[in-house]
């Protein structure tokens, strides 16, 4: 697909919020979030020629961004300075705290902390759902049937609610 | 918090300030003005291969120049180690590139490739004694036997053996504390999707 840099930036700007939310879901901290965002932009730009127009560009970008995020987390975990087993550690020590303590955390921080305790596939499904992607889009990106998107979503919703109830007693 | 609130909360969130990019900054990214994480990893691999070549060249010269048979044998083994280490790193790099999926593949495929890659890395670390520690330690010990002064020789050999044990321990630690949890995490994520296919 022939897109120049200016057009690409416009496309990114239209999908920017979704990408930034995704970075917050997968990154370990704010610095990581910024690196991951840059990584996604570069990879999407480099892979653009592979976009054949079979899906909406927004879905395609999200799919690339998801894959980049998962690889990024894995590479960071194997090589990095501040190693952590992210799922387990986050259960006791929420990662994103954006300047507030556990009691004072905003609803959105609680939600992110709960999502951080899910596995990579669960995170992908729930964030796509929260970003208003259709079941068809979610099914294509993950490679499961549409029916199972519903089944999985229900399971994830229950898990999330349980985590939030347990951690925040709400 | 009810689940219905989640979506509303999600939609109302503000964009993090640290991720605000101007059009110029985005252009800089596209023009490769920012070194990506991927590039940093490649640069590190290049440095490792360069170090292996350097060791090979230096001890290759020692092999011809030094008169002691111990040092000649030690140098030959170190040269062999350098080549072996370079080869292993290069092969791992090549495998890693081969295994890289299209970035726009499905999440299922991507997770499966990530898992495969991690298992390969784990195998590499688990066999580090054969392709890294043992050849290098044996080579250096033989090389040291050619030194003069018994005390110096013994201290030198002792330090080399301790370093070898340290490297082995670090790799074992990396497998147990880093690779195994990630493999487990990836396997769990993949099985979550694969169970849906049944």
Coordinates of C-alpha atoms in Angstrom, one line a residue:
Chain A
X1 CA 0.0 0.0 0.0
X2 CA 1.4 3.4 -1.0
X3 CA 1.2 5.8 1.8
X4 CA 3.6 8.7 2.4
X5 CA 4.9 9.7 5.8
X6 CA 2.4 12.6 6.2
X7 CA -0.5 10.3 5.4
X8 CA 0.9 7.7 7.8
X9 CA 1.1 10.2 10.6
X10 CA -2.5 11.1 10.1
X11 CA -3.5 7.5 10.2
X12 CA -1.5 7.0 13.4
X13 CA -3.1 10.1 14.9
X14 CA -6.5 8.7 14.3
X15 CA -5.5 5.5 16.1
X16 CA -3.3 7.2 18.6
X17 CA -5.4 6.8 21.7
X18 CA -5.9 3.1 21.2
X19 CA -2.1 2.6 20.7
X20 CA -1.3 4.5 23.8
X21 CA -3.8 2.6 25.9
X22 CA -2.2 -0.6 24.5
X23 CA 1.2 0.5 25.5
X24 CA 0.0 1.2 29.0
X25 CA -1.4 -2.3 29.2
X26 CA 1.8 -4.1 28.1
X27 CA 4.6 -1.9 29.3
X28 CA 6.2 -2.2 32.7
X29 CA 6.5 1.5 33.5
X30 CA 6.3 4.9 31.9
X31 CA 9.7 4.8 30.3
X32 CA 8.9 1.4 28.9
X33 CA 5.6 2.7 27.6
X34 CA 7.3 5.4 25.6
X35 CA 9.8 2.9 24.1
X36 CA 7.1 0.5 23.3
X37 CA 5.1 3.2 21.6
X38 CA 8.1 4.1 19.4
X39 CA 8.7 0.5 18.6
X40 CA 5.1 0.1 17.5
X41 CA 5.2 3.2 15.3
X42 CA 8.4 2.0 13.6
X43 CA 7.2 -1.5 13.1
X44 CA 3.8 -0.4 11.7
X45 CA 5.6 1.9 9.3
X46 CA 8.0 -0.8 8.2
X47 CA 5.2 -3.3 7.7
X48 CA 2.8 -1.0 5.9
X49 CA 3.6 -2.5 2.5
X50 CA 2.2 -5.8 3.8
X51 CA -1.3 -4.3 4.4
X52 CA -3.4 -5.7 1.6
X53 CA -6.7 -3.9 2.5
X54 CA -8.4 -7.1 3.6
X55 CA -9.2 -5.6 6.9
X56 CA -9.8 -2.1 8.2
X57 CA -6.5 -0.3 8.6
X58 CA -7.3 0.4 12.2
X59 CA -7.7 -3.3 12.9
X60 CA -4.5 -4.1 11.0
X61 CA -2.5 -1.5 12.9
X62 CA -3.9 -2.9 16.2
X63 CA -2.9 -6.4 15.2
X64 CA 0.7 -5.3 14.4
X65 CA 0.8 -3.3 17.7
X66 CA -0.4 -6.3 19.7
X67 CA 2.3 -8.5 18.3
X68 CA 5.0 -5.9 18.7
X69 CA 3.9 -5.4 22.4
X70 CA 4.1 -9.1 23.2
X71 CA 7.5 -9.4 21.6
X72 CA 8.7 -6.3 23.3
X73 CA 7.6 -7.5 26.8
X74 CA 9.3 -10.9 26.2
X75 CA 12.6 -9.2 25.0
X76 CA 12.6 -6.8 27.9
X77 CA 12.0 -9.6 30.3
X78 CA 14.9 -11.7 29.0
X79 CA 17.4 -8.9 28.6
X80 CA 16.5 -6.1 30.8
X81 CA 17.9 -4.5 33.8
X82 CA 14.7 -4.5 35.9
X83 CA 13.5 -8.0 35.5
X84 CA 10.1 -9.0 36.9
X85 CA 7.8 -11.8 36.4
X86 CA 5.1 -9.4 35.5
X87 CA 1.9 -11.3 36.1
X88 CA 2.8 -12.6 39.5
X89 CA 4.5 -9.5 40.8
X90 CA 1.6 -7.3 39.8
X91 CA -0.7 -9.4 41.8
X92 CA 0.9 -8.1 45.0
X93 CA 2.4 -4.9 43.7
X94 CA 0.4 -2.9 41.1
X95 CA 2.7 -1.5 38.4
X96 CA 1.0 1.6 37.3
X97 CA 0.4 4.0 40.0
X98 CA 0.3 7.3 38.4
X99 CA 0.8 9.2 41.5
X100 CA -1.8 7.8 43.8
X101 CA -1.8 5.2 46.5
X102 CA -3.9 2.1 46.4
X103 CA -6.8 3.6 48.2
X104 CA -6.6 6.8 46.2
X105 CA -6.2 5.1 42.9
X106 CA -8.5 6.3 40.2
X107 CA -10.9 3.8 38.6
X108 CA -8.8 3.7 35.5
X109 CA -5.7 2.8 37.4
X110 CA -7.5 0.0 39.1
X111 CA -8.7 -1.3 35.8
X112 CA -5.2 -1.2 34.3
X113 CA -3.8 -3.0 37.4
X114 CA -6.4 -5.7 37.1
X115 CA -5.8 -6.1 33.3
X116 CA -2.1 -6.4 34.0
X117 CA -2.8 -9.6 36.0
X118 CA -4.3 -11.3 32.9
X119 CA -2.2 -13.3 30.4
X120 CA -1.2 -11.9 27.1
X121 CA -4.2 -13.4 25.2
X122 CA -6.7 -12.3 27.8
X123 CA -5.2 -8.8 27.8
X124 CA -5.5 -8.6 24.0
X125 CA -9.2 -9.7 23.9
X126 CA -10.3 -7.4 26.7
X127 CA -8.5 -4.3 25.4
X128 CA -9.9 -4.9 22.0
X129 CA -13.4 -5.2 23.5
X130 CA -12.8 -2.0 25.5
X131 CA -11.7 -0.2 22.4
X132 CA -14.9 -1.1 20.7
X133 CA -13.6 -3.5 18.1
X134 CA -16.3 -5.8 16.8
X135 CA -16.3 -9.6 17.6
X136 CA -15.4 -10.2 14.0
X137 CA -12.3 -8.0 14.3
X138 CA -11.3 -9.6 17.6
X139 CA -11.8 -13.0 16.1
X140 CA -9.6 -12.2 13.1
X141 CA -6.8 -10.7 15.1
X142 CA -6.7 -13.5 17.7
X143 CA -7.6 -16.3 15.3
X144 CA -10.5 -17.8 17.1
X145 CA -14.1 -18.1 16.1
X146 CA -16.5 -15.2 16.8
X147 CA -18.6 -17.4 19.1
X148 CA -15.6 -18.1 21.2
X149 CA -14.8 -14.4 21.5
X150 CA -18.1 -14.1 23.4
X151 CA -17.2 -17.1 25.6
X152 CA -13.7 -15.8 26.3
X153 CA -14.9 -12.3 27.0
X154 CA -17.4 -13.6 29.6
X155 CA -14.6 -15.5 31.3
X156 CA -12.3 -12.5 31.3
X157 CA -15.0 -10.2 32.6
X158 CA -15.6 -12.5 35.5
X159 CA -11.9 -12.8 36.2
X160 CA -11.4 -9.0 36.1
X161 CA -14.4 -8.3 38.4
X162 CA -13.0 -10.9 40.8
X163 CA -9.5 -9.3 40.8
X164 CA -10.9 -5.9 41.4
X165 CA -13.2 -7.1 44.1
X166 CA -10.4 -8.9 45.8
X167 CA -7.9 -6.1 45.6
X168 CA -10.1 -3.1 46.2
X169 CA -13.1 -4.7 47.9
X170 CA -15.5 -2.8 45.7
Chain B
X1 CA -16.9 -1.8 40.2
X2 CA -19.4 -3.4 37.9
X3 CA -18.2 -4.6 34.5
X4 CA -20.4 -2.1 32.7
X5 CA -18.4 0.6 34.3
X6 CA -15.2 -0.7 32.8
X7 CA -16.0 0.4 29.3
X8 CA -17.1 3.8 30.4
X9 CA -14.0 4.2 32.6
X10 CA -11.8 3.1 29.7
X11 CA -13.3 5.7 27.3
X12 CA -13.0 8.5 29.8
X13 CA -9.3 8.0 30.4
X14 CA -6.9 10.8 29.5
X15 CA -4.0 10.2 27.2
X16 CA -0.8 9.9 29.2
X17 CA 1.4 13.0 28.9
X18 CA 4.6 11.1 28.5
X19 CA 3.3 9.7 25.2
X20 CA 2.4 13.0 23.6
X21 CA 4.2 13.2 20.3
X22 CA 4.3 16.1 17.9
X23 CA 4.1 15.5 14.2
X24 CA 7.9 16.4 14.0
X25 CA 8.7 13.7 16.6
X26 CA 6.8 11.1 14.7
X27 CA 8.6 12.1 11.5
X28 CA 11.9 11.7 13.3
X29 CA 10.9 8.2 14.3
X30 CA 10.0 7.3 10.7
X31 CA 13.3 8.8 9.5
X32 CA 15.2 6.4 11.8
X33 CA 16.4 9.2 14.0
X34 CA 15.6 7.2 17.0
X35 CA 17.4 4.0 17.7
X36 CA 14.8 1.3 18.3
X37 CA 15.0 -1.4 20.9
X38 CA 15.5 -3.9 18.1
X39 CA 18.5 -2.0 16.9
X40 CA 20.0 -1.9 20.4
X41 CA 19.7 -5.7 20.5
X42 CA 21.4 -6.1 17.1
X43 CA 24.2 -3.8 18.2
X44 CA 24.8 -5.9 21.3
X45 CA 24.9 -9.1 19.2
X46 CA 27.4 -7.4 16.9
X47 CA 29.6 -6.4 19.8
X48 CA 29.6 -10.0 21.1
X49 CA 30.6 -11.4 17.7
X50 CA 33.3 -8.7 17.4
X51 CA 34.7 -9.8 20.8
X52 CA 34.7 -13.4 19.7
X53 CA 36.6 -12.4 16.5
X54 CA 39.1 -10.4 18.6
X55 CA 39.8 -13.3 21.0
X56 CA 40.3 -15.6 18.0
X57 CA 42.8 -13.2 16.3
X58 CA 44.8 -12.4 19.4
X59 CA 45.2 -16.0 20.5
X60 CA 45.8 -17.0 16.9
X61 CA 48.8 -14.8 17.0
X62 CA 49.9 -16.2 20.4
X63 CA 49.7 -19.7 18.9
X64 CA 52.4 -18.8 16.4
X65 CA 54.5 -16.5 18.6
X66 CA 54.6 -18.1 22.0
X67 CA 57.2 -20.9 22.5
X68 CA 55.5 -22.9 25.4
X69 CA 53.7 -26.0 24.3
X70 CA 51.0 -25.3 27.0
X71 CA 50.4 -21.9 25.7
X72 CA 50.3 -23.0 22.1
X73 CA 47.7 -25.7 23.0
X74 CA 45.8 -23.2 25.2
X75 CA 45.8 -20.7 22.4
X76 CA 44.5 -23.2 19.9
X77 CA 41.6 -24.2 22.2
X78 CA 40.8 -20.5 22.9
X79 CA 40.8 -19.9 19.1
X80 CA 38.5 -22.8 18.7
X81 CA 36.2 -21.5 21.5
X82 CA 36.1 -18.0 19.9
X83 CA 35.0 -19.6 16.6
X84 CA 32.5 -21.8 18.3
X85 CA 31.0 -18.9 20.4
X86 CA 30.8 -16.7 17.3
X87 CA 29.1 -19.5 15.4
X88 CA 26.6 -20.2 18.1
X89 CA 25.7 -16.5 18.4
X90 CA 25.4 -16.1 14.7
X91 CA 23.3 -19.3 14.4
X92 CA 21.0 -18.1 17.1
X93 CA 20.6 -14.7 15.4
X94 CA 19.8 -16.4 12.1
X95 CA 17.3 -18.7 13.7
X96 CA 15.7 -15.8 15.4
X97 CA 15.3 -13.9 12.1
X98 CA 14.0 -17.1 10.4
X99 CA 11.5 -17.5 13.2
X100 CA 10.3 -13.9 13.1
X101 CA 6.7 -13.9 12.0
X102 CA 5.1 -11.3 9.8
X103 CA 4.2 -8.5 12.2
X104 CA 0.6 -8.7 11.0
X105 CA 0.1 -12.4 11.7
X106 CA -2.6 -13.5 14.1
X107 CA -2.0 -13.4 17.8
X108 CA -2.2 -17.2 17.9
X109 CA 0.6 -17.6 15.4
X110 CA 2.7 -14.9 17.0
X111 CA 2.4 -16.4 20.5
X112 CA 3.3 -19.8 19.1
X113 CA 6.5 -18.4 17.5
X114 CA 7.4 -16.5 20.6
X115 CA 7.1 -19.7 22.6
X116 CA 9.3 -21.5 20.0
X117 CA 11.9 -18.8 20.2
X118 CA 12.0 -18.8 24.0
X119 CA 12.5 -22.6 24.1
X120 CA 15.3 -22.3 21.7
X121 CA 17.0 -19.6 23.9
X122 CA 16.5 -21.8 26.9
X123 CA 18.2 -24.7 25.1
X124 CA 21.1 -22.4 24.2
X125 CA 21.6 -21.3 27.8
X126 CA 21.2 -24.8 29.2
X127 CA 24.1 -26.1 26.9
X128 CA 26.3 -23.1 27.6
X129 CA 28.8 -25.3 29.4
X130 CA 29.6 -27.2 26.2
X131 CA 29.9 -24.3 23.7
X132 CA 31.1 -21.5 26.0
X133 CA 32.4 -22.3 29.5
X134 CA 34.3 -25.6 29.1
X135 CA 36.3 -24.9 25.9
X136 CA 37.2 -21.4 27.1
X137 CA 38.1 -22.4 30.7
X138 CA 40.2 -25.4 29.5
X139 CA 41.9 -23.2 26.9
X140 CA 42.7 -20.5 29.5
X141 CA 43.9 -23.0 32.1
X142 CA 46.3 -24.6 29.6
X143 CA 47.5 -21.2 28.6
X144 CA 48.1 -20.3 32.2
X145 CA 50.1 -23.4 32.9
X146 CA 52.7 -22.0 30.6
X147 CA 53.1 -19.0 32.9
X148 CA 56.1 -18.7 35.3
X149 CA 55.6 -18.7 39.1
X150 CA 53.6 -21.4 40.8
X151 CA 51.5 -19.1 43.1
X152 CA 50.5 -16.7 40.3
X153 CA 49.6 -19.7 38.1
X154 CA 47.5 -21.3 40.8
X155 CA 45.7 -18.0 41.6
X156 CA 45.1 -17.4 37.9
X157 CA 43.7 -20.9 37.4
X158 CA 41.5 -20.6 40.5
X159 CA 40.1 -17.3 39.4
X160 CA 39.3 -18.7 35.9
X161 CA 37.6 -21.7 37.4
X162 CA 35.5 -19.5 39.7
X163 CA 34.6 -17.3 36.8
X164 CA 33.5 -20.4 34.8
X165 CA 31.3 -21.5 37.7
X166 CA 29.9 -18.0 38.0
X167 CA 29.0 -17.9 34.3
X168 CA 27.3 -21.3 34.6
X169 CA 25.4 -20.2 37.7
X170 CA 24.2 -17.0 36.0
X171 CA 22.9 -18.9 33.0
X172 CA 21.2 -21.4 35.2
X173 CA 19.7 -18.5 37.2
X174 CA 18.5 -16.9 33.9
X175 CA 16.8 -20.1 32.8
X176 CA 15.1 -20.6 36.1
X177 CA 14.1 -17.1 36.9
X178 CA 13.7 -15.5 33.5
X179 CA 13.1 -18.0 30.7
X180 CA 10.9 -20.6 32.5
X181 CA 8.4 -18.0 33.8
X182 CA 8.1 -16.4 30.4
X183 CA 7.7 -19.8 28.7
X184 CA 5.0 -20.7 31.2
X185 CA 3.3 -17.3 30.6
X186 CA 3.4 -17.8 26.8
X187 CA 2.1 -21.3 27.1
X188 CA -0.8 -20.2 29.3
X189 CA -1.7 -17.4 26.9
X190 CA -1.5 -19.8 23.9
X191 CA -3.5 -22.5 25.6
X192 CA -6.2 -19.9 26.4
X193 CA -6.7 -19.3 22.7
X194 CA -6.1 -22.9 21.6
X195 CA -8.8 -24.2 24.0
X196 CA -11.2 -22.1 22.1
X197 CA -10.5 -23.9 18.9
X198 CA -11.7 -27.2 20.2

